[in-house]
XYZ file of C-alpha atoms in Angstrom:
400
model
C -18.796 -32.361 -0.286
C -21.779 -32.747 -1.798
C -23.532 -32.592 1.665
C -21.086 -29.258 2.754
C -21.644 -27.396 -0.472
C -25.589 -27.866 0.120
C -24.691 -26.502 3.905
C -23.042 -23.912 2.941
C -25.426 -22.666 0.703
C -28.608 -23.481 2.367
C -27.275 -21.606 5.399
C -26.189 -18.197 2.869
C -30.010 -18.186 2.198
C -30.953 -17.445 5.902
C -32.590 -14.426 6.343
C -30.387 -13.107 8.870
C -27.122 -14.148 7.917
C -24.596 -11.553 8.744
C -22.725 -10.263 6.020
C -19.438 -11.526 7.216
C -20.513 -14.856 7.682
C -21.865 -14.519 4.112
C -18.812 -13.355 2.847
C -16.984 -16.587 4.436
C -19.581 -18.861 2.985
C -19.065 -17.027 -0.944
C -15.293 -17.569 -0.391
C -15.713 -21.354 0.430
C -17.608 -21.932 -1.890
C -15.146 -20.424 -4.262
C -12.021 -22.620 -2.462
C -13.731 -25.520 -2.417
C -16.584 -26.074 -5.624
C -14.646 -24.630 -7.574
C -16.955 -21.171 -7.714
C -16.481 -17.616 -9.458
C -17.591 -15.261 -8.430
C -19.702 -14.769 -11.683
C -21.529 -18.029 -10.501
C -21.943 -16.679 -7.147
C -23.908 -14.039 -8.670
C -25.961 -16.753 -10.972
C -26.312 -19.063 -8.074
C -27.796 -16.424 -5.344
C -28.953 -14.406 -7.737
C -27.558 -11.380 -5.804
C -25.838 -8.360 -7.842
C -22.487 -8.328 -8.483
C -21.536 -5.277 -6.806
C -23.024 -7.368 -3.577
C -20.470 -10.244 -4.111
C -17.704 -8.410 -4.717
C -18.542 -6.553 -1.499
C -19.442 -8.635 0.595
C -15.656 -10.426 -0.630
C -13.994 -7.501 0.033
C -15.425 -7.813 3.659
C -12.718 -10.294 4.332
C -10.495 -7.747 3.506
C -11.056 -6.236 7.160
C -8.424 -5.932 9.174
C -8.700 -7.089 13.221
C -8.929 -4.017 13.789
C -12.206 -2.563 11.432
C -13.485 -6.286 11.968
C -13.716 -5.300 15.472
C -15.184 -1.718 14.752
C -17.507 -3.194 12.629
C -18.842 -5.798 15.237
C -19.078 -3.458 17.971
C -21.588 -2.014 15.474
C -19.479 1.602 15.293
C -20.396 1.512 11.547
C -22.679 0.157 9.565
C -22.328 -2.730 6.722
C -21.479 -0.449 3.877
C -19.362 1.930 5.474
C -17.093 -1.550 6.668
C -17.044 -2.171 3.088
C -15.762 1.117 2.387
C -13.173 0.944 4.058
C -11.477 -2.637 4.063
C -11.471 -1.447 0.232
C -9.016 0.221 1.266
C -5.472 -0.795 0.098
C -3.559 -1.775 3.388
C -4.664 -2.428 6.874
C -2.363 0.402 7.937
C -4.846 2.325 5.966
C -8.258 0.820 7.298
C -7.003 2.009 11.095
C -5.831 5.202 10.531
C -9.883 5.727 8.262
C -10.718 4.347 11.745
C -9.107 6.746 13.488
C -9.678 10.174 11.085
C -13.993 8.662 11.508
C -13.543 8.486 15.627
C -12.106 11.738 15.904
C -14.804 13.063 13.101
C -18.217 14.329 15.411
C -20.255 14.715 12.664
C -19.173 10.659 11.676
C -20.032 9.871 15.489
C -22.979 11.767 15.867
C -24.940 10.727 12.796
C -27.784 8.249 12.402
C -28.134 8.703 16.331
C -24.116 8.062 17.440
C -23.587 5.030 14.385
C -21.138 6.532 12.146
C -22.925 7.161 8.641
C -21.934 5.586 5.382
C -22.112 8.965 3.651
C -19.700 11.178 6.053
C -17.815 8.207 5.828
C -18.046 7.932 2.489
C -16.988 11.551 2.140
C -13.974 11.621 4.975
C -12.143 8.963 2.391
C -12.816 10.327 -0.247
C -10.853 13.448 1.003
C -8.570 11.150 2.597
C -7.961 8.097 0.840
C -8.574 9.106 -2.674
C -7.248 11.166 -5.692
C -8.237 12.315 -8.903
C -5.902 10.812 -11.932
C -7.497 13.482 -13.763
C -4.890 15.677 -11.840
C -1.373 13.848 -12.173
C 1.486 15.624 -12.817
C 3.193 11.940 -13.766
C 2.165 10.028 -16.810
C -0.350 7.321 -15.454
C 0.079 4.911 -18.071
C 3.761 5.011 -17.422
C 4.499 0.994 -16.652
C 8.090 2.117 -15.663
C 7.448 4.900 -13.846
C 6.951 2.684 -10.222
C 7.919 -0.985 -11.725
C 6.472 -2.673 -8.642
C 3.176 -1.190 -8.683
C 3.032 -0.440 -12.687
C 0.908 2.095 -14.873
C -2.659 3.684 -12.908
C -4.414 2.564 -15.954
C -4.177 -0.935 -15.402
C -3.593 -0.846 -11.415
C -6.763 -2.661 -9.728
C -6.999 0.302 -7.279
C -7.871 2.951 -9.882
C -11.644 3.246 -9.430
C -12.557 1.456 -13.226
C -11.061 -1.345 -12.635
C -12.299 -3.007 -10.148
C -15.834 -4.422 -9.365
C -16.033 -3.065 -5.800
C -15.294 0.308 -6.715
C -18.466 0.420 -8.624
C -20.234 3.388 -6.834
C -16.902 5.777 -7.167
C -17.705 5.135 -10.979
C -21.632 5.382 -10.755
C -20.875 9.571 -9.638
C -20.209 12.576 -12.489
C -16.662 12.399 -11.996
C -16.067 15.555 -11.416
C -16.483 15.672 -7.078
C -19.963 15.827 -7.362
C -21.724 13.115 -5.571
C -25.223 13.103 -5.377
C -25.793 12.980 -1.800
C -22.721 14.470 -0.702
C -20.764 17.641 -2.909
C -17.508 16.910 -1.776
C -16.667 12.902 -2.789
C -14.895 11.959 -6.148
C -16.117 10.093 -8.526
C -15.824 8.312 -12.441
C -13.391 5.974 -13.292
C -10.047 7.327 -12.757
C -9.483 7.529 -9.126
C -7.018 6.575 -7.597
C -7.466 4.822 -4.057
C -3.599 4.679 -2.992
C -2.508 7.798 -2.155
C 0.818 7.061 -0.997
C 1.228 4.611 -4.169
C 0.472 8.445 -6.325
C 2.736 10.394 -4.030
C 5.377 8.256 -4.493
C 4.749 8.787 -8.327
C 4.921 11.953 -8.375
C 8.337 11.906 -6.713
C 9.917 9.519 -8.692
C 8.715 11.825 -11.246
C 9.695 15.196 -10.348
C 13.333 13.498 -9.439
C 13.114 13.049 -12.805
C 12.494 16.334 -15.193
C 14.140 18.446 -12.818
C 17.615 18.524 -13.729
C 20.135 18.188 -10.701
C 22.276 21.588 -10.579
C 25.251 21.556 -13.229
C 28.442 21.419 -11.511
C 30.020 24.272 -13.526
C 26.992 26.195 -11.562
C 27.621 24.922 -8.064
C 32.004 25.360 -8.821
C 31.292 28.580 -9.529
C 28.998 30.110 -6.395
C 30.208 32.139 -4.773
C 31.977 31.963 -1.642
C 30.756 33.430 1.425
C 31.161 36.872 2.274
C 29.833 40.173 4.063
C 27.287 41.196 1.811
C 26.555 36.940 1.669
C 26.435 34.991 5.356
C 27.200 31.277 5.381
C 23.603 30.399 5.764
C 22.859 32.706 2.526
C 25.739 30.295 0.338
C 24.380 27.039 1.941
C 20.907 27.993 0.507
C 22.220 29.195 -3.121
C 24.011 25.757 -3.626
C 21.045 23.471 -2.117
C 18.445 24.935 -4.311
C 17.571 24.515 -7.883
C 15.695 27.862 -9.665
C 14.215 28.533 -6.650
C 13.256 24.758 -6.022
C 14.223 23.386 -2.846
C 16.238 20.795 -1.444
C 13.653 18.687 -0.171
C 11.567 18.742 -3.869
C 14.459 17.714 -6.151
C 18.533 17.469 -4.854
C 20.790 18.440 -2.837
C 24.093 19.621 -4.454
C 26.631 16.290 -4.746
C 29.840 16.826 -2.264
C 31.306 15.281 -4.894
C 31.212 18.405 -7.157
C 33.395 20.170 -4.815
C 35.164 17.905 -3.743
C 36.658 17.498 -7.777
C 38.248 20.478 -6.835
C 40.302 18.941 -3.995
C 41.699 16.921 -6.236
C 44.009 19.709 -8.400
C 47.464 18.920 -8.061
C 49.766 20.826 -5.504
C 50.924 23.522 -8.428
C 47.446 24.375 -8.945
C 45.795 27.666 -8.116
C 42.681 27.035 -6.926
C 40.063 30.388 -7.061
C 38.040 31.442 -3.922
C 35.709 30.759 -5.625
C 35.801 27.050 -6.431
C 37.405 26.714 -3.295
C 36.848 23.109 -1.801
C 33.664 23.112 1.048
C 35.296 22.862 4.812
C 33.863 21.631 7.301
C 32.352 24.284 9.388
C 30.723 25.155 6.205
C 29.535 21.435 5.352
C 27.665 21.838 9.142
C 25.877 25.193 7.849
C 24.628 23.608 5.319
C 23.270 20.377 7.411
C 22.119 22.658 9.923
C 20.266 24.662 6.920
C 18.503 21.100 5.379
C 17.852 20.617 9.432
C 16.012 23.700 9.588
C 13.774 23.241 6.427
C 13.325 19.366 7.272
C 8.905 18.381 7.425
C 8.218 16.002 10.487
C 8.101 13.237 8.015
C 11.437 13.545 6.577
C 12.712 13.418 9.862
C 11.205 11.330 10.826
C 12.510 9.059 8.549
C 16.284 10.431 9.453
C 16.098 8.381 12.660
C 14.082 5.393 11.924
C 16.667 5.055 9.102
C 19.251 4.747 11.944
C 17.925 2.803 13.853
C 17.408 -0.061 11.094
C 20.961 0.759 10.594
C 21.917 0.091 13.910
C 19.369 -3.524 14.037
C 21.140 -4.218 10.864
C 24.701 -4.117 12.317
C 23.988 -6.127 15.093
C 21.581 -9.287 13.252
C 24.512 -8.951 10.644
C 27.018 -9.867 13.545
C 24.546 -12.847 14.454
C 22.641 -15.966 13.035
C 19.549 -15.905 11.642
C 16.596 -16.974 13.926
C 13.059 -17.595 14.529
C 12.727 -14.442 15.330
C 13.828 -13.112 11.991
C 11.625 -15.832 9.705
C 8.257 -15.181 12.015
C 9.216 -10.966 11.401
C 9.211 -11.648 7.406
C 6.449 -14.019 7.977
C 4.108 -11.786 9.268
C 4.940 -8.412 7.114
C 4.346 -11.264 3.591
C 1.149 -11.713 5.273
C -0.562 -8.702 6.380
C 1.221 -7.437 2.604
C -0.284 -10.472 0.607
C -4.293 -9.819 -0.825
C -7.480 -10.465 0.308
C -8.396 -13.319 -1.745
C -4.638 -14.544 -2.087
C -5.039 -14.303 2.048
C -8.459 -16.382 2.206
C -6.723 -19.231 0.303
C -4.344 -19.323 2.998
C -6.877 -19.535 5.817
C -8.345 -21.718 3.895
C -5.330 -23.912 3.672
C -4.460 -23.364 7.906
C -7.958 -23.564 8.555
C -7.523 -21.050 10.715
C -10.573 -18.603 9.502
C -11.023 -15.163 8.610
C -8.287 -12.872 10.089
C -6.607 -15.690 12.379
C -3.774 -16.397 9.694
C -0.705 -14.021 11.708
C -1.751 -15.227 14.762
C -0.696 -18.789 13.793
C 2.860 -18.000 12.737
C 3.427 -17.069 16.404
C 3.517 -20.969 17.162
C 4.617 -21.924 13.541
C 8.771 -23.494 14.101
C 11.175 -22.210 11.408
C 10.904 -24.919 9.527
C 6.878 -24.285 9.209
C 7.611 -20.761 9.419
C 9.769 -21.314 5.672
C 7.176 -23.764 4.721
C 4.133 -20.202 4.733
C 6.465 -18.273 2.968
C 6.776 -20.440 0.357
C 2.676 -21.426 0.565
C 2.356 -17.406 0.461
C 4.017 -16.838 -3.005
C 2.639 -19.594 -4.321
C -1.263 -18.874 -2.810
C -0.500 -15.596 -5.077
C -0.860 -17.851 -7.968
C -3.948 -19.594 -7.038
C -7.336 -17.276 -7.332
C -7.575 -15.762 -10.349
C -8.954 -12.623 -11.208
C -11.167 -11.534 -14.370
C -8.235 -8.852 -15.297
C -5.633 -11.246 -15.166
C -7.095 -14.138 -16.012
C -3.982 -15.088 -19.050
C -1.742 -14.590 -16.765
C 0.806 -17.717 -16.193
C 1.125 -18.643 -12.460
C 4.739 -18.109 -12.727
C 5.917 -19.453 -8.779
C 3.417 -22.509 -8.601
C 5.041 -24.023 -12.265
C 7.747 -23.417 -10.969
C 7.656 -24.840 -7.827
C 5.469 -28.128 -9.122
C 8.800 -28.745 -11.954
C 10.586 -28.398 -8.780
C 8.694 -31.008 -6.458
C 6.846 -32.028 -9.203
C 8.734 -33.130 -11.885
C 6.612 -34.747 -15.094
C 4.065 -34.985 -12.741
C 3.087 -31.595 -13.904
C -1.043 -31.350 -15.023
C -3.275 -27.728 -14.180
C -6.204 -27.520 -15.957
C -6.649 -23.789 -18.256
C-alpha cells in the first residue's frame, strides 16, 4: 500500500503529467490513503483552486473528455465545462462552442478559454440578485434546497473561485460579458423551475365566481375570444399561470333538473372545450408541445410496462439514470469499487446480471455517504448507517 502511494505521489510530481492523470492520482490518494483536498494542498504545494479544478475534471462526461483529449480546447476551458451541473449541460455547452465562430477561430483554431468563459456565463449562469423568488427559501423546491446553501452557487464551491473573484456586476476584467461574484447560479434549469413554482404560488387562480360569470359567446364575442378570457387572469396567459379548471363550469351542471341555469353560467359544451384546446395549442411553445408528446409516449410505455414483469432491461435503465445523476465525488468512489477507470462506469452496467445491478444501485446509495465535503462534514451518513445496521448489526463502527 505504501509503495503504491509513493508511486502515485512520484508520478504526480512529473513535469509532463497530464491534467486528467493528475486528477485521477489525486482521487486515488483521497480514496485509498484517506487524504482530504486540504491534505493534497499541503502535500504537493498546490493552490486550493488548482486541486479542486483538477478533481472537477473527473466529472467530465464522455463527449467532453473526448473533445478535451482531441485538443479542441485547453485544460482551463475543460474545467469550466466540467463544472456544469450535468452531462447534458456539458454536451449542450460543446454544441454552443462548436457553433461559435469566434470560439473556433480564436487562439489559432483551438477554442479560446476566455471566449468559452463568456459563452458559458451567458448560457449557463444567472445572477441570484435578479431572482424573483426568495433565494433563502429551502421549501420552494425541497429537493434542491435554498440557493444560499447550494453547491451550485458560486460562493459555495472552491471550483468557482474565478467567478467569485470578479466584481459581481458582470464586469470581467478580461470580458465584459462574464457574470461574477458570490451570488451566481450555475444551474439555469433549477433557477427556472424555482421561478415557475414561485409564480404559481403568488399568482392566484381565477375565482370560481369570476369564471362562472364570464359571458358566453355571442355575435359580438366569438368563441375564440370567450375561451381566451377564461384562460387569462389579469392579462396573464395560461402558460404563465393556470388554465381555469373545468370543475368550475362542470359544477354548474350539477344543478337539479328544476333549476334554471342562467345563460351566462351554462356548462361548457364539447365544441367550446375544443375551441379552448385549440387556443391553448396555438399559443403553446415548441417546448410545451414537445413535453406533451413525451408525456403521451411515457403513458403509452407505462401502460405496456404495467402488463409485464420487471426485467433486466428496466434495472439497467434505472441504473444508468442513477449513474449519470450521481455527483462526481460519489461517482469516483463507485469507479474505485468497480475498478473500471474514470468515465467508464456506465459502460459496465450492460454486462451486469440483475442481482449485480441491484447491488450496483445499493452501492450508488451508499457511495453518496462516503466522500465528505467541507460544507457537509457534520451531516450523518444516513444511508450508509442504515445499511450497516441491517448487514452488520452490532458490528457498526465509523470514525468521525
